[in-house]
Structures are given as C-alpha cells and as structure tokens.
XYZ file of C-alpha atoms in Angstrom:
332
model
C 20.655 7.649 11.594
C 23.077 9.860 9.681
C 22.417 10.775 6.081
C 24.922 8.236 4.818
C 24.083 5.378 7.175
C 22.651 2.366 5.334
C 18.900 2.003 5.363
C 17.697 -1.558 5.844
C 14.662 -2.604 3.825
C 12.920 -5.953 4.286
C 10.744 -7.396 1.522
C 8.606 -10.466 2.125
C 7.648 -12.581 -0.856
C 10.871 -11.350 -2.415
C 11.029 -14.066 -5.069
C 7.484 -13.464 -6.283
C 6.707 -11.247 -9.244
C 5.834 -8.165 -7.171
C 8.773 -8.615 -4.817
C 11.171 -9.186 -7.696
C 9.950 -6.020 -9.422
C 10.617 -3.914 -6.305
C 14.109 -5.092 -5.413
C 16.154 -3.583 -8.215
C 14.545 -0.162 -7.861
C 15.149 -0.236 -4.102
C 18.777 -1.141 -4.711
C 19.326 1.437 -7.468
C 19.114 4.588 -5.361
C 15.844 5.693 -6.972
C 13.809 5.507 -3.767
C 16.110 6.676 -0.967
C 18.587 8.727 -2.964
C 21.859 8.311 -4.812
C 23.918 8.809 -1.640
C 21.966 6.523 0.709
C 23.279 2.942 0.919
C 20.612 0.234 1.051
C 20.826 -3.194 2.675
C 18.103 -5.527 1.454
C 16.597 -8.243 3.652
C 14.967 -10.755 1.296
C 12.376 -13.025 2.907
C 10.689 -16.073 1.411
C 8.948 -19.280 2.434
C 11.366 -22.214 2.764
C 10.380 -24.048 -0.467
C 11.499 -21.163 -2.686
C 14.557 -19.960 -0.777
C 16.834 -21.200 -3.559
C 15.325 -18.613 -5.914
C 16.770 -15.868 -3.713
C 20.268 -17.060 -4.614
C 19.579 -16.254 -8.261
C 18.087 -12.882 -7.360
C 21.174 -12.025 -5.323
C 23.323 -12.924 -8.324
C 21.311 -10.511 -10.463
C 21.559 -7.771 -7.849
C 25.328 -8.316 -7.725
C 25.494 -8.160 -11.501
C 23.760 -4.772 -11.575
C 26.696 -3.322 -9.579
C 24.500 -0.652 -7.993
C 26.701 1.824 -6.081
C 23.950 2.199 -3.471
C 23.518 -1.509 -2.715
C 25.434 -2.121 0.505
C 24.391 -5.702 1.155
C 21.849 -8.465 0.612
C 20.673 -10.814 3.342
C 18.345 -13.779 2.798
C 15.944 -15.245 5.350
C 13.259 -17.879 5.390
C 9.891 -17.006 6.844
C 10.406 -19.387 9.775
C 12.948 -16.891 11.188
C 11.111 -13.591 10.961
C 12.746 -11.944 13.957
C 16.138 -12.410 12.346
C 14.726 -11.141 9.058
C 13.346 -7.936 10.593
C 16.348 -7.229 12.828
C 17.073 -3.467 12.731
C 15.122 -2.855 9.518
C 13.905 0.688 8.830
C 11.334 -0.161 6.159
C 9.277 -3.314 5.704
C 7.376 -4.041 2.497
C 4.995 -6.921 3.173
C 4.286 -8.462 -0.210
C 4.055 -12.133 0.741
C 0.580 -13.538 1.344
C -1.572 -16.422 0.161
C -3.226 -15.327 -3.108
C -6.936 -15.661 -3.713
C -7.731 -18.708 -5.805
C -10.711 -19.464 -8.013
C -13.812 -20.229 -5.957
C -12.317 -18.770 -2.779
C -14.449 -16.276 -0.894
C -12.840 -13.078 0.400
C -13.603 -14.163 3.980
C -11.695 -17.416 3.354
C -8.684 -15.448 2.150
C -8.800 -13.226 5.214
C -8.860 -16.220 7.545
C -5.974 -17.943 5.731
C -3.730 -14.876 5.767
C -4.593 -13.762 9.273
C -2.119 -16.025 11.108
C 0.689 -15.003 8.705
C 0.261 -11.368 9.657
C -0.102 -12.187 13.338
C 3.412 -13.646 13.417
C 4.689 -10.865 11.164
C 3.457 -8.175 13.538
C 5.017 -9.903 16.529
C 8.371 -10.188 14.758
C 8.371 -6.536 13.682
C 7.630 -5.529 17.256
C 10.440 -7.716 18.582
C 13.220 -6.872 16.143
C 12.697 -3.887 13.845
C 14.432 -0.527 14.230
C 12.715 2.078 16.373
C 11.944 4.193 13.292
C 10.495 1.302 11.257
C 7.743 1.998 8.748
C 5.653 -0.720 7.148
C 3.798 -0.925 3.822
C 1.372 -3.847 3.483
C 0.863 -4.989 -0.101
C -0.360 -8.582 0.316
C -4.143 -8.789 0.091
C -6.540 -8.211 1.697
C -4.037 -5.530 2.623
C -6.213 -3.296 4.831
C -7.194 -6.095 7.170
C -3.786 -7.784 7.005
C -2.321 -4.447 8.101
C -4.829 -4.222 10.952
C -3.883 -7.706 12.158
C -0.123 -7.110 11.991
C -0.428 -3.709 13.636
C -2.467 -5.118 16.499
C 0.355 -7.549 17.323
C 2.987 -4.788 17.368
C 1.566 -2.425 19.999
C 4.889 -0.662 20.589
C 5.195 0.374 16.939
C 3.289 3.658 16.556
C 0.171 3.304 14.455
C 1.238 6.130 12.171
C 4.062 3.893 10.883
C 1.658 1.480 9.168
C 0.328 1.819 5.619
C -1.782 -0.505 3.461
C -1.509 0.002 -0.268
C -4.266 1.901 -2.029
C -1.742 3.696 -4.239
C -2.276 1.217 -7.072
C -5.922 2.287 -7.138
C -4.887 5.951 -7.108
C -2.541 5.382 -10.042
C -5.274 3.544 -11.929
C -7.701 6.406 -11.270
C -5.166 8.977 -12.455
C -4.658 7.027 -15.674
C -8.404 6.855 -16.361
C -8.890 10.582 -15.760
C -5.921 11.387 -17.996
C -7.203 9.225 -20.821
C -10.745 10.574 -20.600
C -9.602 14.218 -20.530
C -6.863 13.789 -23.123
C -4.322 15.248 -20.719
C -1.025 13.709 -19.509
C -0.992 11.980 -16.151
C 1.203 14.790 -14.782
C -1.807 17.109 -15.170
C -3.905 15.040 -12.749
C -3.707 15.779 -9.020
C -5.541 15.463 -5.706
C -6.917 11.989 -6.440
C -7.913 10.123 -3.296
C -8.949 6.524 -2.719
C -11.294 6.034 0.206
C -11.844 2.802 2.104
C -10.804 -0.709 1.202
C -8.419 -1.965 -1.477
C -11.226 -4.026 -2.965
C -14.115 -3.754 -5.378
C -15.893 -1.441 -2.902
C -13.193 1.250 -2.862
C -14.209 4.786 -3.802
C -11.937 6.613 -6.270
C -12.782 10.255 -5.548
C -13.341 12.365 -8.657
C -15.130 15.151 -6.761
C -11.880 16.562 -5.326
C -9.630 15.564 -8.223
C -7.960 18.271 -10.324
C -6.957 18.375 -13.980
C -4.483 21.153 -14.757
C -5.481 22.656 -11.420
C -9.174 22.793 -12.317
C -11.894 20.566 -10.821
C -12.054 17.322 -12.767
C -15.831 17.699 -12.920
C -15.434 20.947 -14.893
C -12.959 19.430 -17.360
C -14.777 16.110 -17.790
C -18.396 17.105 -18.294
C -19.589 13.519 -18.735
C -20.618 13.191 -15.111
C -22.452 9.932 -15.804
C -19.079 8.443 -16.765
C -17.463 9.792 -13.599
C -20.172 8.276 -11.400
C -20.313 5.061 -13.414
C -17.633 3.646 -15.679
C -14.793 5.580 -14.053
C -15.505 4.106 -10.631
C -16.220 0.566 -11.810
C -13.162 0.516 -14.105
C -10.879 1.418 -11.197
C -12.655 -0.993 -8.845
C -12.437 -3.896 -11.320
C -9.059 -3.128 -12.862
C -7.266 -5.951 -11.068
C -9.717 -8.517 -12.422
C -9.407 -7.023 -15.922
C -5.611 -7.366 -15.790
C -5.907 -11.000 -14.703
C -8.306 -11.705 -17.574
C -6.054 -10.049 -20.149
C -2.678 -11.125 -18.838
C -3.483 -14.472 -17.285
C -1.826 -13.314 -14.062
C -2.400 -10.645 -11.461
C -0.910 -7.161 -11.512
C 2.771 -7.375 -10.637
C 4.826 -4.532 -12.119
C 2.089 -1.969 -11.476
C 1.633 -3.232 -7.913
C 5.371 -3.055 -7.271
C 5.453 0.450 -8.721
C 2.595 1.506 -6.435
C 4.321 0.065 -3.360
C 7.418 2.102 -4.158
C 5.296 5.176 -4.898
C 3.854 4.772 -1.400
C 7.324 4.758 0.158
C 8.369 7.810 -1.850
C 5.212 9.696 -0.918
C 5.750 8.994 2.775
C 9.384 10.176 2.830
C 9.118 13.133 0.453
C 7.069 16.335 0.805
C 3.728 16.334 -0.979
C 3.360 18.995 -3.647
C 1.102 21.912 -2.727
C -2.500 21.243 -3.671
C -1.953 17.519 -4.058
C -2.335 14.402 -1.928
C -1.398 10.751 -1.988
C -3.439 7.725 -1.076
C -2.693 5.021 1.457
C -4.780 3.154 3.987
C -3.919 4.149 7.549
C -5.278 3.682 11.045
C -8.408 5.754 11.618
C -8.458 7.526 14.966
C -12.097 8.551 14.484
C -11.297 12.238 13.966
C -11.458 12.520 10.182
C -14.396 12.644 7.792
C -16.748 10.790 10.139
C -14.950 7.449 9.717
C -14.960 5.458 12.929
C -11.815 4.579 14.849
C -10.208 1.164 14.687
C -10.154 0.539 10.939
C -7.291 0.696 8.444
C -8.876 2.692 5.653
C -7.880 4.691 2.625
C -7.659 8.456 3.117
C -6.187 11.393 1.202
C -2.847 12.107 2.887
C -0.084 14.682 2.743
C 3.492 14.470 4.004
C 6.142 17.016 4.952
C 8.815 14.394 4.312
C 8.913 13.307 7.953
C 5.336 13.187 9.182
C 2.079 12.628 7.351
C -1.455 13.715 8.092
C -4.943 13.190 6.713
C -5.500 15.958 4.192
C -8.089 18.447 5.420
C -10.770 20.195 3.414
C -11.906 17.427 1.087
C -15.477 17.893 -0.050
C -17.637 14.858 0.756
C -20.978 15.322 -0.994
C -23.947 12.989 -0.682
C -22.776 10.787 -3.558
C -19.282 10.482 -2.122
C -20.622 9.728 1.349
C -22.801 6.918 0.008
C -19.766 5.395 -1.724
C -17.543 5.775 1.332
C -20.186 4.244 3.581
C -20.240 1.097 1.415
C -16.514 0.507 1.602
C -16.354 1.287 5.336
C -19.120 -1.258 5.913
C -16.983 -3.878 4.160
C -13.960 -3.000 6.290
C -16.054 -3.392 9.452
C -17.218 -6.786 8.219
C -13.632 -7.858 7.556
C -12.573 -6.660 10.997
C -15.361 -8.716 12.554
C -14.230 -11.776 10.559
C -10.803 -11.643 12.226
C -11.928 -10.369 15.629
C -10.404 -13.415 17.342
C -7.005 -12.565 15.823
C -6.993 -9.044 17.266
C -5.587 -8.824 20.810
C-alpha cells in the first residue's frame, strides 16, 4: 500500500454507542494521518441497519477531507463487509444483562466470533489487524483468531487499553500530577474484575510510582479494586456502560500499534501468548506490556514481577484458562 492509498477500516456494532463514538475520529484523519484517506465499512445486525443511513448522513455533513467512502453491511454478509479491509474493530457483541453469568455471556458470544473469524480469514487484506472490543474481549479474540488460522497471531489485539487509561487516571489523581506524567502502566491478564493494573513498574515523572505515592496500602488495595470495578461504577452512575471512554481506548490501541512507543513507556493490549514471556502459558489471549516500533510490536522486556504481582497475575490467568475451557468446543 502506498502512503496515499485509502485504508479500509471495518467497525462492527457501528450504530451502537461505542461504534458511533469511534467513526468520526477514524474519518477525521486523527488516527491514520491527515494525508491518509479512509474508507469506512460499517457493519450492523439487520434490525438496526436503517440507523447506519443516518450515521452516513452525519459523516457526509462533517465533510472530512480524509473520508474517502462509507460502505454499509449487515452482519449476515460478513465476507462482503470484511473484503480488503486493513483494520477491523470488533465492537459488536451481546452485552451482559442483569442476572447473566460471565460463562453464559461467553457461550452466547462465541458463535458470533466464530463466524467473524472465518469471514476475516476469507476476505480481509493480507495486512489486516484486528482489535476486539466486544466483551468478554480476550476470549472472543481467542475464538475469532482460532477460526482465522492464516491471519498471523500477532495481528490480533483484545482491548485492555481502557483499563490502562483508568489506571493512569487514578495514579495521576492520587499523586496530584497530570496524566502526561504517568508512564509504563501495564495491565496483565483479562479485561475483567480479575485484571492486574501494575503499579510496581509504573512511573510518575520518570520515577517509580511507589516512591512518589508512599501510600502502598492504597496501591495494593483501592487502586487495584477501583480500576477493576470502574466499569460497574460507570454503569451505576451513568445508567449505561462506558461508551466514549471505551471508544477512545479502542482508538488509542490502534494508534499505539501503528506509532512508535516512547522510550521508557509501554502500552497495554491483550495478545496471543506464545509461552515465552513472564511465565504465562501459551494459548491464551492475555494482557501484557507492549512496545511498538510503528510496524511491529513486542512484549516489553524487563518488567519486575514481584511476589505480590505474581499472585495477582496468577489469579487473572486462572480465569482466562477457565474461560478458554468454557469455549473449548468452539476452538478448532
């Protein structure tokens, strides 16, 4: 692809609140650059396809110089929807409802991501990269990935960036420093209430967070639980789940993958574990600290994993293994 060739970006659940909040920033040139045309592939379930007409009108009315086209597809025609796309943002999934167990949600969403993986394999561009937002995103990513064996595993990301952003905000507020002063914040494991937001390796103005925030009981207690439970707190306060912040985190993930990581920093996403990093077994999609050179990413080396951190990581890895076992029949 030349520098000025259009980049095709598919967004599932495009008429939902998260999808809607991503589209205009994708179209604006913010993500891929002011000189890179973008063609959006908007995907929705058949009952809400009409809403995409209104969204296209709004996109037209923004008159973005970088928006080179909008195509609309229903989810019954996924191969057409993913034809030649370079990025896929998988937002659409069945949301968890009151009284629903996490295992029930996994089983309901599993078949959706089975067909999604097959369609990406069949139709997407050879350089396609995929960000899974719809929950439970780690295991949904694992399912989709397993049905697209020809798409390299390093092209798949499940979103833990929202948790990273939440952790950064908490550290900034506690230390009285701006968020720009916070760096090297990793999220280990699952995007769930077992995730481990890593304060041990975090930096504030380049110094260890543990030397700036001396309330270590807060770091080991309220900091972790606040980040883990933030989604539920937003639902309680807002009456709806995180939408704008989730969309922002999805786009942050894309930017972090395609732009070089600043020296001494990392970004968080859940990726396929090959068994060679930090003692985490192969075959899971799990949150790691990552760095990118703008083309390729790697698991960041040299993170300190003390006994406390290991105990937290072990808990979230155990949950991921349980989720994998729940959908074992959906994995080829």
